[in-house]
Short mmCIF file of C-alpha atoms and ligand atoms in Angstrom, two decimals:
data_model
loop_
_atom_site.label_atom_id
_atom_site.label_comp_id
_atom_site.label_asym_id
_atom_site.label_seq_id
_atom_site.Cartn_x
_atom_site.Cartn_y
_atom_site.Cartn_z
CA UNK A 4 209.62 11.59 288.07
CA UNK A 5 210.71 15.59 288.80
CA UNK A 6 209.95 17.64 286.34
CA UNK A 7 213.22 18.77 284.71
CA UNK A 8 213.64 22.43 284.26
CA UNK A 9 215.60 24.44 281.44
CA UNK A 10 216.33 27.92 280.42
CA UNK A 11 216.83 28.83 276.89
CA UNK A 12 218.40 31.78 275.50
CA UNK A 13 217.43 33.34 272.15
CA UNK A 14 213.64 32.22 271.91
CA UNK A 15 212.35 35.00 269.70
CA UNK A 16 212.69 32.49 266.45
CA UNK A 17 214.66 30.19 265.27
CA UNK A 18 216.49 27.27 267.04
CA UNK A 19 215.93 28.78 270.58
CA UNK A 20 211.82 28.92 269.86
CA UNK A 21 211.92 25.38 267.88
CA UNK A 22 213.74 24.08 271.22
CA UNK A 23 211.73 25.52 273.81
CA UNK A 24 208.54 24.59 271.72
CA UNK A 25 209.87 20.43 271.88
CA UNK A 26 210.78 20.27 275.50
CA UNK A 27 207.77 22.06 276.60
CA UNK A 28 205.48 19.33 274.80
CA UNK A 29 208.01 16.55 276.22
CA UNK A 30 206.74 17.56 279.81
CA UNK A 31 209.67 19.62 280.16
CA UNK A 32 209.31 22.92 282.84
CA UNK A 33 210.62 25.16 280.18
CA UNK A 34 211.94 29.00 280.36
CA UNK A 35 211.94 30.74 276.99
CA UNK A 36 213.78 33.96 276.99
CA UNK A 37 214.36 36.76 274.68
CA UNK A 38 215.21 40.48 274.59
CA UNK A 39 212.19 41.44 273.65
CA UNK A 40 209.85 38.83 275.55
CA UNK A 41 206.74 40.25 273.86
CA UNK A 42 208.42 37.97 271.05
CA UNK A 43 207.43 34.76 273.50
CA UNK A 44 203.39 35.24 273.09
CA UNK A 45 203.36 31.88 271.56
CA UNK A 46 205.77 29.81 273.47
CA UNK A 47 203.66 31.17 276.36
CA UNK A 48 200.53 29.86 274.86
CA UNK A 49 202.35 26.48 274.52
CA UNK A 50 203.13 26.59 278.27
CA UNK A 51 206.49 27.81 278.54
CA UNK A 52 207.13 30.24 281.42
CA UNK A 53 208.78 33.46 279.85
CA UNK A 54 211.58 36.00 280.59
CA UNK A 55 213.48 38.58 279.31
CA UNK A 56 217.09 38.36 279.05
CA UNK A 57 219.72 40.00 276.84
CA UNK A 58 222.98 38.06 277.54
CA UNK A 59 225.31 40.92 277.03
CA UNK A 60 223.48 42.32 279.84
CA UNK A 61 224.80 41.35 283.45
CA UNK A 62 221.48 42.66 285.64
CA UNK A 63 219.58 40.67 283.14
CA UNK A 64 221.35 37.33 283.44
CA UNK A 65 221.73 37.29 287.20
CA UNK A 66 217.47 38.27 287.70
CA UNK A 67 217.02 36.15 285.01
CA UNK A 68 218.45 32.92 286.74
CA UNK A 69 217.35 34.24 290.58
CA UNK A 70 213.71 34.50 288.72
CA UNK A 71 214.23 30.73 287.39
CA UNK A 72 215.56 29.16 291.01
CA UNK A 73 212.96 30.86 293.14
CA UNK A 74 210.30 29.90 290.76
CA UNK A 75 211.64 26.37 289.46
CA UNK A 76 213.99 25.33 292.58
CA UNK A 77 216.62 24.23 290.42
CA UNK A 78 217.63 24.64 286.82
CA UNK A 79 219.00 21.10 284.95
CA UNK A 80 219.36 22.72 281.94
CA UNK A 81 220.74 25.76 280.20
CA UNK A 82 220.60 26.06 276.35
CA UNK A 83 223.06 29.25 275.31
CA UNK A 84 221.62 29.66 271.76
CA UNK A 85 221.47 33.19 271.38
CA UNK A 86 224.33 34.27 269.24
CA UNK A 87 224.40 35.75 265.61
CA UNK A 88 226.72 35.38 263.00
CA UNK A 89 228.00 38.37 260.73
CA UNK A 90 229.64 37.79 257.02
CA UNK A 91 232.31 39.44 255.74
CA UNK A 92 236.35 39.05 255.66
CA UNK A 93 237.74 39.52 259.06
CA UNK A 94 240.10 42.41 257.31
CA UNK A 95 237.19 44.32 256.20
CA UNK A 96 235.32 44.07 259.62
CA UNK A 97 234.97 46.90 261.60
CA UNK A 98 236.41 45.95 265.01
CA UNK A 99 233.84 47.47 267.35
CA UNK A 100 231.54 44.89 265.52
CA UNK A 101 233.61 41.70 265.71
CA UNK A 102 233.51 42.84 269.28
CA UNK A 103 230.00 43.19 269.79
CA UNK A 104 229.72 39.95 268.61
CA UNK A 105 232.08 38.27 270.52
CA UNK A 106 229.86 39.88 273.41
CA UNK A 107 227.35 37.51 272.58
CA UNK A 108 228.09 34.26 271.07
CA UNK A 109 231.45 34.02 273.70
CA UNK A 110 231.25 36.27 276.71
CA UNK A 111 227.06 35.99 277.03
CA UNK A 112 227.13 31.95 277.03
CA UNK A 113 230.65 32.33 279.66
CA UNK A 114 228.43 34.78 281.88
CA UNK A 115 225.33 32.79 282.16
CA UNK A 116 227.07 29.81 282.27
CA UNK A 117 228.50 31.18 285.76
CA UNK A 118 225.41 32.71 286.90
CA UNK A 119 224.00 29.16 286.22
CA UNK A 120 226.72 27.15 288.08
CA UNK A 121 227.47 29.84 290.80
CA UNK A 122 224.98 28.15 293.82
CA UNK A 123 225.29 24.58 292.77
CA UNK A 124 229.19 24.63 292.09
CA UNK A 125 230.53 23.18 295.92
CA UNK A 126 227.06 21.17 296.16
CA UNK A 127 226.46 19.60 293.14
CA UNK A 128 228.91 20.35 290.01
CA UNK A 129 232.07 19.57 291.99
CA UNK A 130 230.36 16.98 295.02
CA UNK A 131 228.58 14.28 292.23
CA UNK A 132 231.26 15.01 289.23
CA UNK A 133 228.32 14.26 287.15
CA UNK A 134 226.94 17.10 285.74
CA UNK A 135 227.98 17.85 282.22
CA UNK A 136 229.22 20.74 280.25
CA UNK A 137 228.68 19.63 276.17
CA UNK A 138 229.16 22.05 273.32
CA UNK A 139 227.87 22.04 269.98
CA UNK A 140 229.26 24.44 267.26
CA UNK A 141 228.16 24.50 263.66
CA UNK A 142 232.03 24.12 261.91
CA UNK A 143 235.50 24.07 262.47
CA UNK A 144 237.04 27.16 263.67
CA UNK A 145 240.38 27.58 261.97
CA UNK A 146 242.61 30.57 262.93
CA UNK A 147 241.80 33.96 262.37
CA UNK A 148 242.89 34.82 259.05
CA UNK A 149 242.23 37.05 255.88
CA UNK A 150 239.18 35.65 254.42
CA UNK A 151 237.69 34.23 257.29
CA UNK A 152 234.14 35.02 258.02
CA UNK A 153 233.52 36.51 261.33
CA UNK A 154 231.43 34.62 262.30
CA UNK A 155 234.02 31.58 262.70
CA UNK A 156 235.97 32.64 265.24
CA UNK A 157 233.31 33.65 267.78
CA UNK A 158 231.93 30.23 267.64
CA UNK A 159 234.68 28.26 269.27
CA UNK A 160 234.49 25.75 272.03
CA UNK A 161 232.50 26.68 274.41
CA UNK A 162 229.80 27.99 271.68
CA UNK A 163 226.22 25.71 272.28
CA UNK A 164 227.07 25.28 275.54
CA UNK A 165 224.72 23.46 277.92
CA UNK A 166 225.41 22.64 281.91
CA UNK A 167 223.35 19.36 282.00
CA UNK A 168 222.01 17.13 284.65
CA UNK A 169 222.87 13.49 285.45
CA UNK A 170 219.19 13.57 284.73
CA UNK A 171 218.88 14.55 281.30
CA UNK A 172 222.10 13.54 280.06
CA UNK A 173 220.53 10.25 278.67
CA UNK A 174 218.69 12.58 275.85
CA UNK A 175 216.87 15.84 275.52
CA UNK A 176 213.22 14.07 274.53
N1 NAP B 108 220.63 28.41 261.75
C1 NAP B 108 221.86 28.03 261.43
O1 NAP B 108 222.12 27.45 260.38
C2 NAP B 108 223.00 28.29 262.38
C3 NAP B 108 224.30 27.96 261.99
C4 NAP B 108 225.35 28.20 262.86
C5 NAP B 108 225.11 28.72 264.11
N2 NAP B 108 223.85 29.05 264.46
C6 NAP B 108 223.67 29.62 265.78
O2 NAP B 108 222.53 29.03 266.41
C7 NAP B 108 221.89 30.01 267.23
C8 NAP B 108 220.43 30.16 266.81
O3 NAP B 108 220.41 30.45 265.43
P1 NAP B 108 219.06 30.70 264.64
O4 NAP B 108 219.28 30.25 263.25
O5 NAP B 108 217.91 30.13 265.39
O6 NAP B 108 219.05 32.31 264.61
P2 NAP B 108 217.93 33.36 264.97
O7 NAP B 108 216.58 32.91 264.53
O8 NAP B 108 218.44 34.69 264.46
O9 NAP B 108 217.95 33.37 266.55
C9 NAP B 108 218.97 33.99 267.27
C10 NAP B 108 218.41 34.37 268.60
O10 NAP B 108 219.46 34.96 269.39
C11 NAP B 108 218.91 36.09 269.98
N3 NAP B 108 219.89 37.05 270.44
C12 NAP B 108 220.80 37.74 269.72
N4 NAP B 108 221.50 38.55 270.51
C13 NAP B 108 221.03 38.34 271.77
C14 NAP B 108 221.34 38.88 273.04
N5 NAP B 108 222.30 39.82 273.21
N6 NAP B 108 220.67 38.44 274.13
C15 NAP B 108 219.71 37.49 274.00
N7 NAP B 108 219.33 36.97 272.82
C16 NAP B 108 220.01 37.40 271.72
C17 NAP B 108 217.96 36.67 268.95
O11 NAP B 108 217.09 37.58 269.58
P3 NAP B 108 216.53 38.93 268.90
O12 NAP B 108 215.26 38.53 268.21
O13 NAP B 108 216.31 39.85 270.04
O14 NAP B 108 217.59 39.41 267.94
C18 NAP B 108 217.29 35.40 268.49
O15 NAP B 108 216.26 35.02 269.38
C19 NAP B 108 222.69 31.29 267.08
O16 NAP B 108 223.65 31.37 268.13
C20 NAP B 108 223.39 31.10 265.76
O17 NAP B 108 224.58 31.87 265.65
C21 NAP B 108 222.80 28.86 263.64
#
């Protein structure tokens, strides 16, 4: 069978290193990224293949995926788990912060979610009709209101996004 490839945002800990760590040791071809990829020593010792990548940063998400489909041939695969979340009551947020945010848990995934699809939309997205585009989000996102953390309402819809292969849709591992 191919060797399945995937690119994961947001490796440095958490989620996005606990991820990247699984599929690697499922036989997975596995691209751990981070801002600061002197974060990915051990996901490199694992096996994974490492990159940097900021996702509020255009350069960095278009070399990033280039670096992935000369490499790899293909990507099946994109996790968009880089994000943050930020307490407080939207009325006592400073704006310029909500923003930053929505920089990266909205407008990073949207970006590299384009930069993912952009060569295989007329060939393969829109010809077999079977990849897949499947969210997760951690809770409901009610309207903005007073009182509502921040972090709600940058984690709508499209929030754990992942463009998924015919493949792989039968299960991660
Ligand atoms: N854990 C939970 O209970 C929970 C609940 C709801 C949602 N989530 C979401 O799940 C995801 C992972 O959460 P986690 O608990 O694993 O958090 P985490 O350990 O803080 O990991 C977040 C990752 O996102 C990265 N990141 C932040 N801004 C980035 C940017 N501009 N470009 C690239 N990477 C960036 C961080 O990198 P740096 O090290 O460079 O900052 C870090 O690797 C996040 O989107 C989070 O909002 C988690």
């Amino acid at each position: 069978m191919t060797q399945r490839t995937v690119l994961i945002t947001g490796c440095s800990s958490g989620i996005g290193a606990a991820a990247a760590a699984r599929l690697v040791a499922a036989g997975w071809d596995v691209w751990a990224t981070a801002r600061r990829p002197e974060t990915l020593a051990g996901l490199a010792d694992a096996g994974c293949r490492t990159l940097a990548l900021d996702v509020t940063d255009e350069p960095s998400m278009t070399s990033a995926v280039a670096t992935v489909r000369d490499a790899s041939g293909r990507i099946d695969a994109l996790v968009n788990n880089a994000g943050y979340s930020q307490s407080g009551a939207l009325e006592s947020l400073d704006v310029a912060d909500v923003r930053r945010q929505f920089e990266t848990n909205v407008f990073g995934l949207l970006r590299l979610t384009q930069a993912r699809a952009a060569r295989d939309a007329r060939t393969t997205l829109r010809a077999d009709r079977q990849h897949r585009l499947h969210g997760r989000q951690s809770s409901p996102f009610p309207a903005a209101a007073p009182t509502t953390p921040a972090s709600t309402p940058s984690k709508p819809s499209p929030t754990r996004c992942a463009t998924r292969s015919p493949a792989s849709a039968s299960g991660w591992c």
